[in-house]
mmCIF file of C-alpha atoms and ligand atoms in Angstrom:
data_model
loop_
_atom_site.group_PDB
_atom_site.id
_atom_site.type_symbol
_atom_site.label_atom_id
_atom_site.label_comp_id
_atom_site.label_asym_id
_atom_site.label_seq_id
_atom_site.Cartn_x
_atom_site.Cartn_y
_atom_site.Cartn_z
ATOM 1 C CA MET A 8 0.000 0.000 0.000
ATOM 2 C CA GLN A 9 3.040 2.299 0.269
ATOM 3 C CA GLU A 10 2.446 3.381 -3.338
ATOM 4 C CA LEU A 11 -0.456 5.402 -1.963
ATOM 5 C CA LEU A 12 2.004 7.853 -0.452
ATOM 6 C CA SER A 13 2.296 11.224 -2.163
ATOM 7 C CA LYS A 14 5.479 12.366 -3.902
ATOM 8 C CA ARG A 15 5.539 15.085 -1.266
ATOM 9 C CA ALA A 16 5.760 12.577 1.575
ATOM 10 C CA LEU A 17 8.311 10.444 -0.262
ATOM 11 C CA ASN A 18 10.506 13.387 -1.196
ATOM 12 C CA ILE A 19 11.176 14.735 2.261
ATOM 13 C CA ALA A 20 13.643 13.410 4.782
ATOM 14 C CA GLU A 21 12.980 12.498 8.394
ATOM 15 C CA SER A 22 14.336 15.336 10.549
ATOM 16 C CA ALA A 23 18.019 14.422 11.079
ATOM 17 C CA THR A 24 18.002 15.606 14.676
ATOM 18 C CA LEU A 25 14.961 13.508 15.504
ATOM 19 C CA LYS A 26 16.485 10.523 13.672
ATOM 20 C CA MET A 27 19.648 10.763 15.765
ATOM 21 C CA SER A 28 17.671 10.856 18.980
ATOM 22 C CA ARG A 29 15.728 7.796 17.813
ATOM 23 C CA LEU A 30 18.992 5.898 17.154
ATOM 24 C CA ALA A 31 20.297 6.982 20.564
ATOM 25 C CA GLN A 32 17.124 5.673 22.176
ATOM 26 C CA GLU A 33 17.556 2.335 20.430
ATOM 27 C CA LEU A 34 21.103 2.031 21.843
ATOM 28 C CA ARG A 35 19.817 2.967 25.281
ATOM 29 C CA ALA A 36 17.163 0.266 25.037
ATOM 30 C CA GLU A 37 20.035 -2.187 24.496
ATOM 31 C CA GLY A 38 21.407 -1.079 27.861
ATOM 32 C CA HIS A 39 24.079 1.453 26.753
ATOM 33 C CA ASP A 40 24.559 4.734 28.555
ATOM 34 C CA VAL A 41 24.234 7.210 25.673
ATOM 35 C CA ILE A 42 24.836 10.936 26.141
ATOM 36 C CA SER A 43 22.598 12.923 23.853
ATOM 37 C CA LEU A 44 24.070 16.128 22.450
ATOM 38 C CA SER A 45 21.901 15.978 19.362
ATOM 39 C CA LEU A 46 18.665 17.765 20.199
ATOM 40 C CA GLY A 47 18.000 21.471 19.956
ATOM 41 C CA GLU A 48 16.332 21.630 23.320
ATOM 42 C CA PRO A 49 17.275 23.566 26.479
ATOM 43 C CA ASP A 50 18.115 21.244 29.381
ATOM 44 C CA PHE A 51 16.349 23.721 31.697
ATOM 45 C CA ASP A 52 12.726 23.511 32.721
ATOM 46 C CA THR A 53 10.277 26.314 31.927
ATOM 47 C CA PRO A 54 10.613 29.005 34.631
ATOM 48 C CA ASP A 55 8.008 28.736 37.407
ATOM 49 C CA TYR A 56 6.483 32.181 36.832
ATOM 50 C CA ILE A 57 5.467 31.058 33.339
ATOM 51 C CA LYS A 58 4.092 27.712 34.520
ATOM 52 C CA ASP A 59 2.107 29.488 37.242
ATOM 53 C CA ALA A 60 0.567 31.789 34.651
ATOM 54 C CA ALA A 61 -0.553 28.777 32.595
ATOM 55 C CA THR A 62 -2.112 27.130 35.647
ATOM 56 C CA GLN A 63 -3.918 30.341 36.502
ATOM 57 C CA ALA A 64 -5.155 30.652 32.913
ATOM 58 C CA LEU A 65 -6.569 27.130 33.043
ATOM 59 C CA HIS A 66 -8.454 28.018 36.215
ATOM 60 C CA ASP A 67 -9.655 31.218 34.554
ATOM 61 C CA GLY A 68 -11.264 29.219 31.742
ATOM 62 C CA TYR A 69 -8.684 29.608 28.960
ATOM 63 C CA THR A 70 -9.598 26.186 27.636
ATOM 64 C CA LYS A 71 -11.364 27.073 24.399
ATOM 65 C CA TYR A 72 -10.494 27.767 20.766
ATOM 66 C CA THR A 73 -8.508 30.930 20.223
ATOM 67 C CA PRO A 74 -8.546 33.425 17.339
ATOM 68 C CA VAL A 75 -6.387 31.946 14.533
ATOM 69 C CA PRO A 76 -3.595 34.583 14.608
ATOM 70 C CA GLY A 77 -3.452 34.573 18.415
ATOM 71 C CA LEU A 78 -5.134 36.037 21.504
ATOM 72 C CA PRO A 79 -5.376 39.838 21.225
ATOM 73 C CA GLU A 80 -3.482 40.268 24.520
ATOM 74 C CA LEU A 81 -0.583 38.136 23.271
ATOM 75 C CA ARG A 82 -0.404 39.899 19.934
ATOM 76 C CA SER A 83 -0.312 43.230 21.682
ATOM 77 C CA ALA A 84 2.350 41.964 24.161
ATOM 78 C CA ILE A 85 4.431 40.863 21.162
ATOM 79 C CA CYS A 86 4.070 44.341 19.608
ATOM 80 C CA SER A 87 5.221 45.917 22.903
ATOM 81 C CA LYS A 88 8.185 43.531 23.031
ATOM 82 C CA PHE A 89 9.229 44.499 19.487
ATOM 83 C CA SER A 90 8.960 48.167 20.286
ATOM 84 C CA ARG A 91 10.696 47.974 23.706
ATOM 85 C CA GLU A 92 13.479 45.528 22.868
ATOM 86 C CA ASN A 93 14.023 45.806 19.136
ATOM 87 C CA GLY A 94 12.966 49.348 18.276
ATOM 88 C CA LEU A 95 10.482 47.965 15.723
ATOM 89 C CA ASP A 96 6.897 49.177 15.505
ATOM 90 C CA TYR A 97 4.223 46.685 14.490
ATOM 91 C CA SER A 98 0.465 46.661 14.864
ATOM 92 C CA PRO A 99 -1.307 43.512 16.135
ATOM 93 C CA ASP A 100 -2.640 42.720 12.639
ATOM 94 C CA GLN A 101 0.977 42.135 11.576
ATOM 95 C CA ILE A 102 1.488 39.403 14.175
ATOM 96 C CA VAL A 103 0.557 35.732 13.741
ATOM 97 C CA VAL A 104 1.037 33.311 16.634
ATOM 98 C CA SER A 105 1.525 29.656 15.654
ATOM 99 C CA ASN A 106 2.107 26.235 17.173
ATOM 100 C CA GLY A 107 5.855 26.776 17.235
ATOM 101 C CA ALA A 108 8.195 28.757 15.013
ATOM 102 C CA LYS A 109 8.431 25.684 12.801
ATOM 103 C CA GLN A 110 4.785 26.146 11.879
ATOM 104 C CA THR A 111 5.413 29.849 11.293
ATOM 105 C CA ILE A 112 8.182 28.985 8.809
ATOM 106 C CA SER A 113 5.981 26.402 7.168
ATOM 107 C CA ASN A 114 3.036 28.835 6.905
ATOM 108 C CA LEU A 115 5.349 31.301 5.177
ATOM 109 C CA ALA A 116 6.526 28.742 2.629
ATOM 110 C CA MET A 117 2.919 27.738 1.903
ATOM 111 C CA ALA A 118 1.866 31.362 1.582
ATOM 112 C CA LEU A 119 4.736 32.512 -0.638
ATOM 113 C CA LEU A 120 5.894 29.671 -2.874
ATOM 114 C CA ASN A 121 4.615 28.480 -6.218
ATOM 115 C CA PRO A 122 6.166 25.336 -7.707
ATOM 116 C CA GLY A 123 9.718 26.096 -8.851
ATOM 117 C CA ASP A 124 10.158 29.294 -6.823
ATOM 118 C CA GLU A 125 13.594 29.532 -5.246
ATOM 119 C CA VAL A 126 14.483 30.171 -1.627
ATOM 120 C CA ILE A 127 18.046 31.034 -0.660
ATOM 121 C CA LEU A 128 19.194 29.243 2.477
ATOM 122 C CA PHE A 129 22.254 30.624 4.219
ATOM 123 C CA THR A 130 24.238 27.447 4.710
ATOM 124 C CA PRO A 131 24.821 25.832 7.200
ATOM 125 C CA TYR A 132 21.048 26.155 7.548
ATOM 126 C CA TRP A 133 18.576 24.937 10.155
ATOM 127 C CA VAL A 134 17.681 21.426 9.109
ATOM 128 C CA SER A 135 13.950 22.014 8.533
ATOM 129 C CA TYR A 136 14.278 25.019 6.175
ATOM 130 C CA PHE A 137 15.298 22.705 3.361
ATOM 131 C CA ASP A 138 12.444 20.228 3.617
ATOM 132 C CA ILE A 139 9.802 22.829 4.429
ATOM 133 C CA VAL A 140 10.639 24.560 1.137
ATOM 134 C CA ARG A 141 10.414 21.217 -0.662
ATOM 135 C CA VAL A 142 7.047 20.350 0.877
ATOM 136 C CA ALA A 143 5.812 23.675 -0.493
ATOM 137 C CA GLU A 144 7.218 22.657 -3.914
ATOM 138 C CA GLY A 145 9.867 25.371 -3.831
ATOM 139 C CA VAL A 146 13.530 24.912 -4.694
ATOM 140 C CA PRO A 147 16.029 25.388 -1.862
ATOM 141 C CA ILE A 148 19.242 27.096 -3.005
ATOM 142 C CA ALA A 149 22.123 26.634 -0.571
ATOM 143 C CA VAL A 150 24.635 29.471 -0.313
ATOM 144 C CA SER A 151 27.520 28.128 1.714
ATOM 145 C CA ALA A 152 29.625 29.932 4.268
ATOM 146 C CA GLU A 153 32.656 28.090 5.606
ATOM 147 C CA ILE A 154 34.317 28.089 9.011
ATOM 148 C CA ASN A 155 36.981 30.580 7.829
ATOM 149 C CA GLN A 156 34.210 33.166 7.378
ATOM 150 C CA ASP A 157 32.631 32.214 10.711
ATOM 151 C CA TYR A 158 29.904 30.461 8.703
ATOM 152 C CA LYS A 159 28.445 33.846 7.692
ATOM 153 C CA VAL A 160 27.374 34.513 4.110
ATOM 154 C CA ARG A 161 28.998 37.513 2.430
ATOM 155 C CA PRO A 162 26.949 40.035 0.429
ATOM 156 C CA GLU A 163 28.588 39.069 -2.883
ATOM 157 C CA GLN A 164 27.697 35.410 -2.306
ATOM 158 C CA LEU A 165 24.088 36.389 -1.728
ATOM 159 C CA SER A 166 24.075 38.630 -4.756
ATOM 160 C CA ASN A 167 25.420 35.863 -7.021
ATOM 161 C CA ALA A 168 22.695 33.420 -5.911
ATOM 162 C CA ILE A 169 19.688 35.650 -6.600
ATOM 163 C CA THR A 170 17.696 34.899 -9.769
ATOM 164 C CA ASP A 171 14.344 36.107 -11.013
ATOM 165 C CA ARG A 172 12.790 33.026 -9.349
ATOM 166 C CA THR A 173 14.082 33.916 -5.885
ATOM 167 C CA LYS A 174 11.164 34.665 -3.539
ATOM 168 C CA TYR A 175 12.964 34.952 -0.218
ATOM 169 C CA VAL A 176 16.134 34.414 1.734
ATOM 170 C CA ILE A 177 16.057 32.620 5.083
ATOM 171 C CA PHE A 178 18.633 32.487 7.842
ATOM 172 C CA SER A 179 18.868 32.347 11.617
ATOM 173 C CA SER A 180 20.966 34.655 13.777
ATOM 174 C CA PRO A 181 22.052 33.521 16.360
ATOM 175 C CA CYS A 182 22.362 30.529 14.071
ATOM 176 C CA ASN A 183 21.387 26.928 14.452
ATOM 177 C CA PRO A 184 23.659 24.948 13.795
ATOM 178 C CA THR A 185 26.742 27.211 14.066
ATOM 179 C CA GLY A 186 25.931 29.683 16.848
ATOM 180 C CA SER A 187 27.190 32.497 14.584
ATOM 181 C CA VAL A 188 25.666 35.927 15.068
ATOM 182 C CA TYR A 189 25.532 38.499 12.267
ATOM 183 C CA SER A 190 26.735 41.935 13.366
ATOM 184 C CA GLU A 191 24.910 45.166 12.596
ATOM 185 C CA GLU A 192 27.438 45.979 9.841
ATOM 186 C CA GLU A 193 27.091 42.541 8.272
ATOM 187 C CA LEU A 194 23.309 42.818 8.269
ATOM 188 C CA LEU A 195 23.487 46.287 6.736
ATOM 189 C CA ALA A 196 25.667 44.987 3.914
ATOM 190 C CA LEU A 197 23.281 42.084 3.257
ATOM 191 C CA SER A 198 20.292 44.422 3.345
ATOM 192 C CA GLN A 199 21.833 46.498 0.529
ATOM 193 C CA VAL A 200 21.764 43.413 -1.682
ATOM 194 C CA ILE A 201 18.165 42.630 -0.762
ATOM 195 C CA LEU A 202 17.035 46.180 -1.393
ATOM 196 C CA SER A 203 18.671 46.235 -4.804
ATOM 197 C CA HIS A 204 16.045 43.671 -5.869
ATOM 198 C CA GLU A 205 12.559 45.055 -6.007
ATOM 199 C CA LYS A 206 10.599 41.977 -4.924
ATOM 200 C CA LEU A 207 12.801 40.016 -2.566
ATOM 201 C CA LEU A 208 11.890 39.160 1.034
ATOM 202 C CA VAL A 209 13.933 37.969 3.998
ATOM 203 C CA VAL A 210 12.772 35.548 6.675
ATOM 204 C CA SER A 211 14.868 36.398 9.702
ATOM 205 C CA ASP A 212 14.673 33.583 12.232
ATOM 206 C CA GLU A 213 15.497 35.106 15.612
ATOM 207 C CA ILE A 214 14.399 32.272 17.866
ATOM 208 C CA TYR A 215 17.769 32.343 19.690
ATOM 209 C CA GLU A 216 17.546 36.101 20.300
ATOM 210 C CA TYR A 217 17.924 35.734 24.062
ATOM 211 C CA ILE A 218 20.862 33.335 23.836
ATOM 212 C CA ASN A 219 23.407 35.817 22.606
ATOM 213 C CA PHE A 220 26.889 36.004 24.144
ATOM 214 C CA SER A 221 27.987 39.003 22.112
ATOM 215 C CA GLY A 222 25.717 41.578 23.734
ATOM 216 C CA LYS A 223 22.968 43.276 21.787
ATOM 217 C CA HIS A 224 20.728 41.495 19.324
ATOM 218 C CA TYR A 225 20.326 43.058 15.871
ATOM 219 C CA SER A 226 17.625 42.206 13.400
ATOM 220 C CA ILE A 227 17.940 42.778 9.678
ATOM 221 C CA ALA A 228 14.484 44.392 10.029
ATOM 222 C CA ASN A 229 16.275 47.272 11.800
ATOM 223 C CA CYS A 230 18.275 48.160 8.701
ATOM 224 C CA PRO A 231 16.916 51.199 6.828
ATOM 225 C CA GLY A 232 14.145 50.230 4.419
ATOM 226 C CA MET A 233 14.062 46.610 5.568
ATOM 227 C CA GLN A 234 11.034 46.309 7.851
ATOM 228 C CA GLU A 235 8.660 45.975 4.879
ATOM 229 C CA ARG A 236 10.935 43.343 3.343
ATOM 230 C CA THR A 237 11.496 41.283 6.483
ATOM 231 C CA ILE A 238 9.463 38.658 8.251
ATOM 232 C CA VAL A 239 10.792 38.326 11.786
ATOM 233 C CA VAL A 240 10.262 34.830 13.193
ATOM 234 C CA ASN A 241 10.584 34.224 16.908
ATOM 235 C CA GLY A 242 9.170 31.959 19.588
ATOM 236 C CA PHE A 243 9.238 30.780 23.150
ATOM 237 C CA SER A 244 11.005 27.413 22.806
ATOM 238 C CA LYS A 245 14.612 28.456 23.330
ATOM 239 C CA GLY A 246 14.885 31.653 25.405
ATOM 240 C CA PHE A 247 12.130 30.591 27.819
ATOM 241 C CA ALA A 248 12.779 26.831 27.677
ATOM 242 C CA MET A 249 9.258 26.161 26.380
ATOM 243 C CA THR A 250 9.837 23.638 23.588
ATOM 244 C CA GLY A 251 6.889 21.449 24.538
ATOM 245 C CA TRP A 252 4.467 24.349 24.677
ATOM 246 C CA ARG A 253 4.601 24.800 20.893
ATOM 247 C CA LEU A 254 4.426 28.562 20.630
ATOM 248 C CA GLY A 255 6.019 30.705 17.958
ATOM 249 C CA TYR A 256 5.177 33.924 16.161
ATOM 250 C CA MET A 257 6.049 36.221 13.329
ATOM 251 C CA ALA A 258 5.826 39.885 12.450
ATOM 252 C CA ALA A 259 5.193 40.531 8.778
ATOM 253 C CA PRO A 260 3.573 42.993 6.369
ATOM 254 C CA VAL A 261 -0.235 42.852 6.826
ATOM 255 C CA TRP A 262 -0.899 41.199 3.423
ATOM 256 C CA LEU A 263 1.385 38.315 4.348
ATOM 257 C CA ALA A 264 0.172 38.014 7.948
ATOM 258 C CA LYS A 265 -3.362 37.648 6.568
ATOM 259 C CA ALA A 266 -2.311 34.927 4.109
ATOM 260 C CA CYS A 267 -0.445 32.958 6.801
ATOM 261 C CA SER A 268 -3.402 33.240 9.131
ATOM 262 C CA LYS A 269 -5.689 31.909 6.370
ATOM 263 C CA ILE A 270 -3.392 28.925 5.808
ATOM 264 C CA GLN A 271 -3.150 28.239 9.529
ATOM 265 C CA SER A 272 -6.953 28.450 9.834
ATOM 266 C CA GLN A 273 -7.230 25.403 7.557
ATOM 267 C CA CYS A 274 -4.394 23.422 9.148
ATOM 268 C CA THR A 275 -4.391 23.826 12.892
ATOM 269 C CA SER A 276 -6.334 26.945 14.012
ATOM 270 C CA GLY A 277 -5.062 29.108 16.854
ATOM 271 C CA ALA A 278 -2.420 27.966 19.358
ATOM 272 C CA THR A 279 -3.356 26.657 22.819
ATOM 273 C CA ALA A 280 -5.285 29.190 24.896
ATOM 274 C CA PHE A 281 -3.628 28.781 28.317
ATOM 275 C CA GLY A 282 -0.185 28.590 26.693
ATOM 276 C CA GLN A 283 -0.761 31.928 25.019
ATOM 277 C CA LYS A 284 -1.775 33.500 28.334
ATOM 278 C CA ALA A 285 1.459 32.203 29.870
ATOM 279 C CA ALA A 286 3.386 33.559 26.890
ATOM 280 C CA VAL A 287 2.136 37.061 27.737
ATOM 281 C CA THR A 288 3.622 36.612 31.215
ATOM 282 C CA ALA A 289 6.876 35.290 29.702
ATOM 283 C CA LEU A 290 7.274 38.412 27.586
ATOM 284 C CA GLU A 291 6.271 40.851 30.287
ATOM 285 C CA GLY A 292 7.775 39.146 33.330
ATOM 286 C CA GLU A 293 11.250 39.262 34.830
ATOM 287 C CA ARG A 294 13.997 37.947 32.584
ATOM 288 C CA GLY A 295 16.223 36.623 35.378
ATOM 289 C CA PRO A 296 15.792 32.933 34.452
ATOM 290 C CA THR A 297 16.401 33.683 30.758
ATOM 291 C CA ARG A 298 19.609 35.565 31.589
ATOM 292 C CA HIS A 299 20.741 32.767 33.873
ATOM 293 C CA MET A 300 20.242 30.206 31.083
ATOM 294 C CA CYS A 301 22.196 32.379 28.645
ATOM 295 C CA ASP A 302 25.090 32.841 31.118
ATOM 296 C CA THR A 303 25.199 29.089 31.691
ATOM 297 C CA TYR A 304 25.328 28.332 27.952
ATOM 298 C CA LYS A 305 28.126 30.846 27.580
ATOM 299 C CA LYS A 306 30.239 29.079 30.222
ATOM 300 C CA ARG A 307 29.568 25.703 28.654
ATOM 301 C CA LYS A 308 30.504 27.039 25.243
ATOM 302 C CA LYS A 309 33.974 27.814 26.564
ATOM 303 C CA LEU A 310 34.303 24.388 28.154
ATOM 304 C CA VAL A 311 33.262 22.549 24.984
ATOM 305 C CA ARG A 312 35.262 24.721 22.620
ATOM 306 C CA ASP A 313 38.482 24.447 24.641
ATOM 307 C CA ARG A 314 38.136 20.690 24.858
ATOM 308 C CA LEU A 315 37.360 20.306 21.137
ATOM 309 C CA ASN A 316 40.269 22.465 20.073
ATOM 310 C CA ALA A 317 42.595 20.287 22.162
ATOM 311 C CA ILE A 318 41.621 17.199 20.101
ATOM 312 C CA PRO A 319 44.064 16.638 17.213
ATOM 313 C CA GLY A 320 42.625 17.682 13.847
ATOM 314 C CA ILE A 321 39.400 19.254 15.131
ATOM 315 C CA LYS A 322 38.763 22.884 14.233
ATOM 316 C CA ALA A 323 36.067 24.360 16.457
ATOM 317 C CA ASN A 324 34.346 27.654 15.688
ATOM 318 C CA ASP A 325 33.592 30.212 18.388
ATOM 319 C CA PRO A 326 29.796 30.531 18.665
ATOM 320 C CA ASP A 327 28.440 33.909 19.770
ATOM 321 C CA GLY A 328 24.988 32.569 20.576
ATOM 322 C CA ALA A 329 22.512 29.653 20.667
ATOM 323 C CA PHE A 330 23.728 26.410 22.270
ATOM 324 C CA TYR A 331 25.529 24.685 19.434
ATOM 325 C CA ILE A 332 29.078 24.381 18.221
ATOM 326 C CA PHE A 333 29.882 23.249 14.679
ATOM 327 C CA PRO A 334 33.409 21.854 14.539
ATOM 328 C CA ASP A 335 35.094 20.958 11.262
ATOM 329 C CA ILE A 336 35.959 17.266 11.411
ATOM 330 C CA SER A 337 37.351 16.869 7.873
ATOM 331 C CA TYR A 338 40.715 15.715 9.310
ATOM 332 C CA TYR A 339 39.024 12.409 10.174
ATOM 333 C CA LEU A 340 37.506 11.772 6.741
ATOM 334 C CA GLY A 341 39.167 8.828 5.044
ATOM 335 C CA LYS A 342 40.341 7.340 8.368
ATOM 336 C CA SER A 343 39.179 3.938 9.664
ATOM 337 C CA SER A 344 38.651 1.934 12.812
ATOM 338 C CA HIS A 345 36.712 -1.243 13.702
ATOM 339 C CA ASN A 346 36.673 -2.022 9.964
ATOM 340 C CA GLN A 347 34.674 1.142 9.385
ATOM 341 C CA ARG A 348 35.890 3.855 7.025
ATOM 342 C CA ILE A 349 34.702 7.404 7.692
ATOM 343 C CA GLU A 350 33.681 8.902 4.356
ATOM 344 C CA ASN A 351 31.646 11.879 5.537
ATOM 345 C CA SER A 352 30.066 13.529 8.559
ATOM 346 C CA ASP A 353 27.164 11.011 8.553
ATOM 347 C CA ASP A 354 29.677 8.205 9.067
ATOM 348 C CA LEU A 355 31.458 10.137 11.793
ATOM 349 C CA ALA A 356 28.246 10.920 13.700
ATOM 350 C CA LEU A 357 27.260 7.237 13.536
ATOM 351 C CA TYR A 358 30.781 6.188 14.589
ATOM 352 C CA LEU A 359 30.615 8.521 17.608
ATOM 353 C CA LEU A 360 27.222 7.152 18.522
ATOM 354 C CA GLU A 361 28.397 3.563 18.323
ATOM 355 C CA TYR A 362 31.902 3.866 19.825
ATOM 356 C CA ALA A 363 31.758 6.986 22.003
ATOM 357 C CA HIS A 364 28.073 6.566 22.920
ATOM 358 C CA VAL A 365 27.529 10.240 22.223
ATOM 359 C CA ALA A 366 24.742 11.408 19.923
ATOM 360 C CA THR A 367 25.654 14.419 17.748
ATOM 361 C CA VAL A 368 24.185 15.443 14.382
ATOM 362 C CA SER A 369 25.941 15.096 11.061
ATOM 363 C CA GLY A 370 26.712 18.424 9.389
ATOM 364 C CA SER A 371 25.270 17.141 6.113
ATOM 365 C CA ALA A 372 21.793 17.604 7.635
ATOM 366 C CA PHE A 373 22.607 21.320 7.731
ATOM 367 C CA GLY A 374 24.243 21.408 4.303
ATOM 368 C CA ASN A 375 27.884 20.944 5.374
ATOM 369 C CA PRO A 376 29.244 17.368 5.285
ATOM 370 C CA LYS A 377 32.619 18.368 6.793
ATOM 371 C CA CYS A 378 31.216 19.212 10.223
ATOM 372 C CA ILE A 379 29.144 17.839 13.052
ATOM 373 C CA ARG A 380 26.804 19.735 15.356
ATOM 374 C CA ILE A 381 27.242 19.364 19.074
ATOM 375 C CA SER A 382 24.624 20.837 21.382
ATOM 376 C CA PHE A 383 25.820 22.102 24.748
ATOM 377 C CA ALA A 384 22.347 22.164 26.248
ATOM 378 C CA ALA A 385 23.555 19.540 28.733
ATOM 379 C CA SER A 386 25.185 19.609 32.179
ATOM 380 C CA ASP A 387 28.929 20.244 32.603
ATOM 381 C CA GLU A 388 29.266 16.722 33.903
ATOM 382 C CA GLN A 389 27.636 15.215 30.811
ATOM 383 C CA LEU A 390 29.627 17.466 28.502
ATOM 384 C CA ILE A 391 32.953 16.534 30.101
ATOM 385 C CA LYS A 392 32.123 12.836 29.967
ATOM 386 C CA ALA A 393 30.939 13.109 26.349
ATOM 387 C CA LEU A 394 34.097 14.938 25.300
ATOM 388 C CA ASP A 395 36.315 12.370 27.034
ATOM 389 C CA GLN A 396 34.518 9.633 25.127
ATOM 390 C CA ILE A 397 34.628 11.528 21.811
ATOM 391 C CA GLU A 398 38.350 12.157 22.224
ATOM 392 C CA SER A 399 39.038 8.523 22.979
ATOM 393 C CA ALA A 400 36.931 7.220 20.039
ATOM 394 C CA LEU A 401 38.548 9.678 17.602
ATOM 395 C CA SER A 402 42.044 8.661 18.739
ATOM 396 C CA LYS A 403 41.311 5.140 17.460
ATOM 397 C CA LEU A 404 40.745 6.370 13.896
ATOM 398 C CA ASN A 405 43.763 6.156 11.637
HETATM 399 C C1 PLP B 516 16.621 28.019 13.981
HETATM 400 C C2 PLP B 516 15.347 27.417 14.479
HETATM 401 N N1 PLP B 516 14.184 27.902 14.032
HETATM 402 C C3 PLP B 516 13.011 27.397 14.437
HETATM 403 C C4 PLP B 516 12.955 26.346 15.334
HETATM 404 C C5 PLP B 516 11.600 25.808 15.715
HETATM 405 O O1 PLP B 516 11.214 26.201 16.965
HETATM 406 P P1 PLP B 516 9.785 25.841 17.589
HETATM 407 O O2 PLP B 516 10.066 24.925 18.730
HETATM 408 O O3 PLP B 516 9.227 27.145 18.031
HETATM 409 O O4 PLP B 516 8.975 25.203 16.520
HETATM 410 C C6 PLP B 516 14.131 25.812 15.836
HETATM 411 C C7 PLP B 516 14.090 24.652 16.743
HETATM 412 O O5 PLP B 516 15.006 23.880 16.851
HETATM 413 C C8 PLP B 516 15.365 26.357 15.398
HETATM 414 O O6 PLP B 516 16.526 25.883 15.854
#
């Protein structure tokens, strides 16, 4: 009966991060102690003040359907956040709240792409951008930035990739999987390229906004002339440790917000009522827990980076945000151990899972087969143990 499946379903890949965690679980079921550094999930729990707000909302009767683009009080809290923290003015009809930023990004692809339309992905890209574009029958165009440019795309690279089929450009800053953060100057230079094309949009994924070690967060929407051309995507999963709540949002021109809301109305409707009430509290409440999480990630970044750079052949980048590091492991390609030859980053990630019992994600899932992604959303103890085991497994490759 498999032939009943659509080309759409057959053409997309299982999310590489979820696949790795499934393989890790299988090893665990066999009795192995596997350390998982593969998922993009904070190891912190949601702060209590946010949980309390959700409980209160449940008691207050927030148990019903919500307006598709979000509760009015959340949309207005999001507008206040943009104005207060980002210097960007939006009206509530420009905001659409979704069941996670992933749905926001998917709504955008469905709303903007006709078959064959191109989307430029700054590469390394977040794993789902690629397949979301394909589900919407668009064509993902990878523009690659290497470690020697801190994995950040240069304006001339962007310019060379634009064609008359390009609908939008998508990138995250702070970036998953590299942790790179585009500076104000870099964003300005990129915005010049965008603005030189009359009908080109940018989807700026800022979900790691609050996990920034370099100080202030800049959005490409802040660059002169860019607010009308930019869709800012954000959410609660990372900065507030709310992955399971499934809450994301975007700010966009009204015509596009309306189209995304229409698409969402036929797919899932509005996000959970009591979650949205708690999200208002998250945005308006104290940011102590968020700052604490960011400070902790920053310390762990140093630990992981120092350890990685001490391993022969590994070149680790220096992430300025998020909770990932994206070391270049190409030194190990072509080496063998246990009768296994490492041809690419997929092989290396599987080798580390099997012989170091550490789950990472192959860089090929993010468009760069010379790297692996290591998440440091784990305790110091786990990170130290994982790095000991990685070092020992790599030393056996020759
Ligand atoms: C860059 C990026 N964008 C979007 C998402 C999706 O977030 P959400 O949990 O809000 O769907 C993630 C989650 O890993 C991410 O890393």
